Short mmCIF file of C-alpha atoms in Angstrom, two decimals:
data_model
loop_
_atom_site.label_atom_id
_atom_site.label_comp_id
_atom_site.label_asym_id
_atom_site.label_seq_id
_atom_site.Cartn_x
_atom_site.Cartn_y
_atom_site.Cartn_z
CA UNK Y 88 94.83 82.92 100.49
CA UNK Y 89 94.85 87.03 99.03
CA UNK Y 90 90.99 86.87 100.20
CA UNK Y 91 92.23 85.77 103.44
CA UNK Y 92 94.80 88.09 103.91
CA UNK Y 93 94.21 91.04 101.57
CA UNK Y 94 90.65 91.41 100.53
CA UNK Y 95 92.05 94.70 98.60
CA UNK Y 96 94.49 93.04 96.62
CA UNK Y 97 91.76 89.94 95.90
CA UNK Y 98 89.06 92.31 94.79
CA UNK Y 99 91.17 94.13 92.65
CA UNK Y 100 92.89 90.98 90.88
CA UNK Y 101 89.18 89.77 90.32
CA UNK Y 102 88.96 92.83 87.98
CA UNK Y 103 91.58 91.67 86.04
CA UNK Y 104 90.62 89.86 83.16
CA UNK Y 105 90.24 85.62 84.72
CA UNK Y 106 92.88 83.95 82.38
CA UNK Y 107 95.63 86.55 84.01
CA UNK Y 108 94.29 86.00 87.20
CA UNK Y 109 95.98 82.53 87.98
CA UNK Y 110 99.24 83.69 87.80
CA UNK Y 111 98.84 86.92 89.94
CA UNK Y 112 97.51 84.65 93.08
CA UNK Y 113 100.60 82.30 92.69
CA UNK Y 114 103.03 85.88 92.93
CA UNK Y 115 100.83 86.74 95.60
CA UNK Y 116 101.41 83.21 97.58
CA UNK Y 117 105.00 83.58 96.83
CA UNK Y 118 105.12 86.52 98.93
CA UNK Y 119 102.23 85.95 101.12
CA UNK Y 120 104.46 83.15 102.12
CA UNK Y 121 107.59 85.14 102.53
CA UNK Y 122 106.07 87.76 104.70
CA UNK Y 123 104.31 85.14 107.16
CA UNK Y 124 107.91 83.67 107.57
CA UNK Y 125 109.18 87.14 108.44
CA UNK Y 126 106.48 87.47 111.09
CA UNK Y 127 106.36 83.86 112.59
CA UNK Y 128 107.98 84.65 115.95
CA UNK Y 129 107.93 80.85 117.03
CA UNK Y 130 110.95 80.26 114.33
CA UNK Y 131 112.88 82.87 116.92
CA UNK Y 132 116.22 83.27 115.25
CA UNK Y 133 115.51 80.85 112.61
CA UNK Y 134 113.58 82.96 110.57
CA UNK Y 135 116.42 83.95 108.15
CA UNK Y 136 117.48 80.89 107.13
CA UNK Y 137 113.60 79.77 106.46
CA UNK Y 138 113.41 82.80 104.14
CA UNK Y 139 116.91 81.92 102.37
CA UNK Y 140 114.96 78.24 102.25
CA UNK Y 141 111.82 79.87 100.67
CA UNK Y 142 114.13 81.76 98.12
CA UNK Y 143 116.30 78.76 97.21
CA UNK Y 144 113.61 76.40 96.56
CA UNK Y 145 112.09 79.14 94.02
CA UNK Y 146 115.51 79.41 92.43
CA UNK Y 147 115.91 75.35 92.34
CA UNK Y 148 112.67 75.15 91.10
CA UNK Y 149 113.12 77.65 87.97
CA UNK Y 150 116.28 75.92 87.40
CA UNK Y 151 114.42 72.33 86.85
CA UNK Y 152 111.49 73.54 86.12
CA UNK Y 153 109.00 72.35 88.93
CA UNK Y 154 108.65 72.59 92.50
CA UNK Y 155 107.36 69.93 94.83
CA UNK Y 156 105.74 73.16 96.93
CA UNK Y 157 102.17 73.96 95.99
CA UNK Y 158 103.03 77.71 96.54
CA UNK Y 159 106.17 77.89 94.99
CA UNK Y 160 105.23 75.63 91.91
CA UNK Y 161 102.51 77.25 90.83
CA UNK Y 162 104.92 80.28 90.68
CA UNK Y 163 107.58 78.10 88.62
CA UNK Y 164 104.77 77.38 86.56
CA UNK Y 165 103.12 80.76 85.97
CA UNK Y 166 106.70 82.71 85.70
CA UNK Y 167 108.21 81.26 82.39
CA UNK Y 168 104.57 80.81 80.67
CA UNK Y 169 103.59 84.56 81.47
CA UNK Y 170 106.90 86.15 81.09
CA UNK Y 171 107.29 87.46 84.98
CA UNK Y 172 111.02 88.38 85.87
CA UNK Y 173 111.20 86.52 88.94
CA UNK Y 174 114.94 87.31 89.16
CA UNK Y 175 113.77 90.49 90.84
CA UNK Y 176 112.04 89.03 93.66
CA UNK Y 177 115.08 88.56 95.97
CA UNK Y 178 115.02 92.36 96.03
CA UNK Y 179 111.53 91.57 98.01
CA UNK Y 180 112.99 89.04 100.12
CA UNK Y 181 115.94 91.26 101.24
CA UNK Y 182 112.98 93.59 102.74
CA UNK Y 183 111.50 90.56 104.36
CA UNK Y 184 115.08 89.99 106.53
CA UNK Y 185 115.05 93.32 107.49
CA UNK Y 186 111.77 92.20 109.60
CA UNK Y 187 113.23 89.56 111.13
CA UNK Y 188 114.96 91.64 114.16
CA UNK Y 189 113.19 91.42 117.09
CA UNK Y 190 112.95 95.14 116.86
CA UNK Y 191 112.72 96.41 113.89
CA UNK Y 192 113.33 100.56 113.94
CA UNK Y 193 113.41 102.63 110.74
CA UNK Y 194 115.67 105.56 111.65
CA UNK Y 195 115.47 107.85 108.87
CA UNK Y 196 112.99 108.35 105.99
CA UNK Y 197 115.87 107.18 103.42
CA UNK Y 198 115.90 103.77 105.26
CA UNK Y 199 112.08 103.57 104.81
CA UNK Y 200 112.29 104.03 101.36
CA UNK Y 201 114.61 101.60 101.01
CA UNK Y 202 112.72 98.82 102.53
CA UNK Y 203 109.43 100.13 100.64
CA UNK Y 204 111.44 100.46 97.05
CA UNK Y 205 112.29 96.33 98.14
CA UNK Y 206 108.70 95.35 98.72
CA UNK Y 207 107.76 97.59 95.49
CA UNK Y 208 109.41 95.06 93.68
CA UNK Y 209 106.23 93.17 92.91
CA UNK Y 210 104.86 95.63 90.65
CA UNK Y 211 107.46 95.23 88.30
CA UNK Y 212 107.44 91.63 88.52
CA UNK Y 213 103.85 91.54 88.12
CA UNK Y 214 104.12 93.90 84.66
CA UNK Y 215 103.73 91.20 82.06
CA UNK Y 216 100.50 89.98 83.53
CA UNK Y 217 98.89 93.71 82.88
CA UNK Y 218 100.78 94.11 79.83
CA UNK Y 219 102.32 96.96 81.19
CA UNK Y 220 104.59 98.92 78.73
CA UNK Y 221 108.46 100.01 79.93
CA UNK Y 222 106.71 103.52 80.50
CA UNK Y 223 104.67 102.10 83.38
CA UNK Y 224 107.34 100.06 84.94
CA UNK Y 225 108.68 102.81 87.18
CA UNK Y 226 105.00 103.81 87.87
CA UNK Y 227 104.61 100.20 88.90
CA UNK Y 228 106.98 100.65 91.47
CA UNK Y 229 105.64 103.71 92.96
CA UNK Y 230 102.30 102.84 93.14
CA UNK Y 231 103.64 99.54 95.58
CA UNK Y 232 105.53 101.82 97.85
CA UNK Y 233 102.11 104.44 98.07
CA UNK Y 234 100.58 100.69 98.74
CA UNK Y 235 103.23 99.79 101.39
CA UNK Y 236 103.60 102.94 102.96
CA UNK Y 237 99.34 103.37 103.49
CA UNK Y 238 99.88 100.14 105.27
CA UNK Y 239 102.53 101.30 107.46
CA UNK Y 240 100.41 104.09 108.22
CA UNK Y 241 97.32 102.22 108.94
CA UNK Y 242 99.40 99.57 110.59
CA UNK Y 243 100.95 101.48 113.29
CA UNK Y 244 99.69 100.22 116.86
CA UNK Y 245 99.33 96.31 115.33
CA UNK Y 246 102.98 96.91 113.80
CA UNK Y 247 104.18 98.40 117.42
CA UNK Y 248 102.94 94.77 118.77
CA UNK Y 249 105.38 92.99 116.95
CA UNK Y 250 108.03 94.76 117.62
CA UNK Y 251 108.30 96.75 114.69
CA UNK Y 252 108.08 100.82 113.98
CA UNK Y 253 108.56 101.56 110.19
CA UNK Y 254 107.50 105.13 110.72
CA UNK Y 255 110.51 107.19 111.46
CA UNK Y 256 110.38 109.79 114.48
CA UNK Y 257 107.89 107.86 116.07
CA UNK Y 258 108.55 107.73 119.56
CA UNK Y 259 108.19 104.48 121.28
CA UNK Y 260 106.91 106.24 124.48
CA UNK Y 261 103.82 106.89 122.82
CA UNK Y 262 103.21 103.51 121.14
CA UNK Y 263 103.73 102.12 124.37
CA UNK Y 264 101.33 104.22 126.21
CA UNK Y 265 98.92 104.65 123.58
CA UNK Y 266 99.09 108.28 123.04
CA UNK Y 267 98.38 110.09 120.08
CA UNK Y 268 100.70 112.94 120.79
CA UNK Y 269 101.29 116.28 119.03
CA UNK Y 270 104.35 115.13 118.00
CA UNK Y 271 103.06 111.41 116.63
CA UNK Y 272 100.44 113.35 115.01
CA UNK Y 273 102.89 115.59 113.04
CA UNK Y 274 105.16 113.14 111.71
CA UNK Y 275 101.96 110.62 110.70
CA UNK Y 276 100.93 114.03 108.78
CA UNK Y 277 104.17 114.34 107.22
CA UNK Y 278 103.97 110.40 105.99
CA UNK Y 279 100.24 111.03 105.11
CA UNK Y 280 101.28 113.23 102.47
CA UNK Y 281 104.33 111.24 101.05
CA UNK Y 282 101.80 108.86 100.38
CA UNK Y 283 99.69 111.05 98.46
CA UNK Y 284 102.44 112.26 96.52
CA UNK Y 285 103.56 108.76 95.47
CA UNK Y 286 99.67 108.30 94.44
CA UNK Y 287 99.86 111.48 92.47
CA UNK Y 288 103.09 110.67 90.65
CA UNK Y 289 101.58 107.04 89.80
CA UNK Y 290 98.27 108.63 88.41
CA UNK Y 291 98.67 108.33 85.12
CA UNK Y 292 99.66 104.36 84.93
CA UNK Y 293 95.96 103.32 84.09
CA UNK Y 294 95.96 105.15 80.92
CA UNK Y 295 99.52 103.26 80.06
CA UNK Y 296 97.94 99.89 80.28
CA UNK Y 297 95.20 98.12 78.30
CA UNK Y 298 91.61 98.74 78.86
CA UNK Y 299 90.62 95.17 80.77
CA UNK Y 300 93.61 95.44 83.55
CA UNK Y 301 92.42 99.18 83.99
CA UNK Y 302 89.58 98.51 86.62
CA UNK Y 303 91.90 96.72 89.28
CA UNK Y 304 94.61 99.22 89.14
CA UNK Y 305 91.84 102.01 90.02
CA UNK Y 306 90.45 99.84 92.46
CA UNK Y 307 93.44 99.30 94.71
CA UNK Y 308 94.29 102.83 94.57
CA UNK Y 309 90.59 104.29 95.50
CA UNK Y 310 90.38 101.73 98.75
CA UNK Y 311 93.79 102.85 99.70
CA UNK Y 312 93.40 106.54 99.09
CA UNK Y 313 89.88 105.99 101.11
CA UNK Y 314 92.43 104.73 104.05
CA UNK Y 315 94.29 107.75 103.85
CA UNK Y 316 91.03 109.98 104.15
CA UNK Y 317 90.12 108.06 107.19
CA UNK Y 318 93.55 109.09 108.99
CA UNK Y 319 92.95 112.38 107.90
CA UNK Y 320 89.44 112.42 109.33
CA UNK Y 321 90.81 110.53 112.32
CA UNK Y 322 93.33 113.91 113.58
CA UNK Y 323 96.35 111.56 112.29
CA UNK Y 324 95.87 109.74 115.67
CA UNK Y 325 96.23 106.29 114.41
CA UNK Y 326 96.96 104.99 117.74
CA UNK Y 327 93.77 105.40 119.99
CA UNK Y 328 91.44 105.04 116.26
CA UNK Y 329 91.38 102.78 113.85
CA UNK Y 330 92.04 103.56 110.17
CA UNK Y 331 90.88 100.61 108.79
CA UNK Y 332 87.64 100.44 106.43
CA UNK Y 333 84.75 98.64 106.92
CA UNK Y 334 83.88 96.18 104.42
CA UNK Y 335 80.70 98.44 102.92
CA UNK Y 336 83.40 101.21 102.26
CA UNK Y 337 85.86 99.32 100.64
CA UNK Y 338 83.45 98.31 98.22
CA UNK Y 339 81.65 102.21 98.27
CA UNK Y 340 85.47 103.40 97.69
CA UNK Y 341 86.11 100.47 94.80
CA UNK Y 342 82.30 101.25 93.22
CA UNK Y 343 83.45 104.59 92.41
CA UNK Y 344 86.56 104.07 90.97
CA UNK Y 345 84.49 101.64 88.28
CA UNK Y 346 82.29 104.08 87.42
CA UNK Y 347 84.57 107.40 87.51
#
């Protein structure tokens, strides 16, 4: 499934060391799972009560210990074994109802960051599995929002599709139309370089955690700041070009982050 969806996330995970990596893809399905419910626009106005579903059954299934759901018992299983706080993960779902408007419209940069800081949440939840100390936990959290913001970045005209414009000031005339105006072009800039300051204040979390979880925390963030070169490169016109990698520079972008 994270190959599938998120060949970034996958390739990074396979540098963690392979008896942590188990646990990792059954968060990841947990999620993955959540987020396809959020986007599955034949469940019309249904959509929030499958997510409360999803988020009971985890809850039930903690509670006596198994789930019948292949996805959600693996989780059951992996969460008490490895430590994982799980009770922080309806902080992810909350994000994942805000997506199930038909339009979804973030109106101000605090609203962003509020939906971001909710998706964020896995990076905390995920901390046992890296052996992260309490003095990487916040750094944990700001590294998923750089994550989730680069996608939103990236994301824009496939986002616009589905209804959805997490980017505020964005102007749905040009979405519409396809135009990569001066305006659209100045507030992608301005989000360009919120992201880079959320990679710059998570820097240091490598050095916080052991040596063998090191290489897929570098990873992540090289391919991701690589995405934020390419809008760069691109004018900030992330409508009429794509700022998505090819595969051979995802793995240029994760080759030198082993070896730097």
């Amino acid at each position: 499934m994270q190959l599938r969806h998120d060949p970034t996330y996958f390739a990074a995970t396979a540098c963690l060391p392979p008896e942590r990596r188990p646990a990792l893809y059954a968060l990841y399905g947990y999620v993955r799972g959540a987020d396809e419910i959020a986007d599955n626009t034949a469940l019309n106005g249904q959509r929030r009560d499958a997510l409360d579903a999803w988020q009971l059954e985890l809850e039930q299934g903690i509670e006596r210990g198994y789930s019948l759901h292949p996805v959600i018992g693996a989780l059951v299983d992996a969460g008490p074994r490895s430590g994982m706080p799980l009770g922080l993960l309806p902080d992810y779902m909350d994000s994942m109802r805000a997506d199930c408007d038909d339009k979804v419209r973030m109106r101000s940069q605090d609203q962003l960051e509020r939906y971001m800081d909710g998706t964020a949440t896995v990076g905390p939840v995920a901390a046992p599995l890296l052996d992260a100390p309490d003095s990487a936990i916040a750094l944990l959290r700001r590294l998923g929002v750089a994550f989730q913001l680069t996608n939103f970045i990236r994301d824009v005209p496939i986002d616009w599709q589905m209804g959805r414009i997490y980017l505020p000031g964005l102007e749905e005339a040009d979405l519409s139309q396809r135009t990569a105006s001066a305006a659209l072009r100045e507030h992608i800039a301005q989000q360009v370089t919120r992201a880079r300051e959320l990679f710059a204040d998570s820097e240091g979390l490598a050095q916080l955690l052991p040596a063998p979880v090191r290489p897929g925390i570098r990873v992540a963030r090289a391919v991701y700041l690589r995405v934020l070169d390419r809008v760069e490169e691109n004018g900030y016109d992330v409508v009429t070009r794509s700022s998505r990698l090819r595969p051979w520079e995802a793995v240029q972008a994760s080759s030198w982050a082993l070896v730097s």
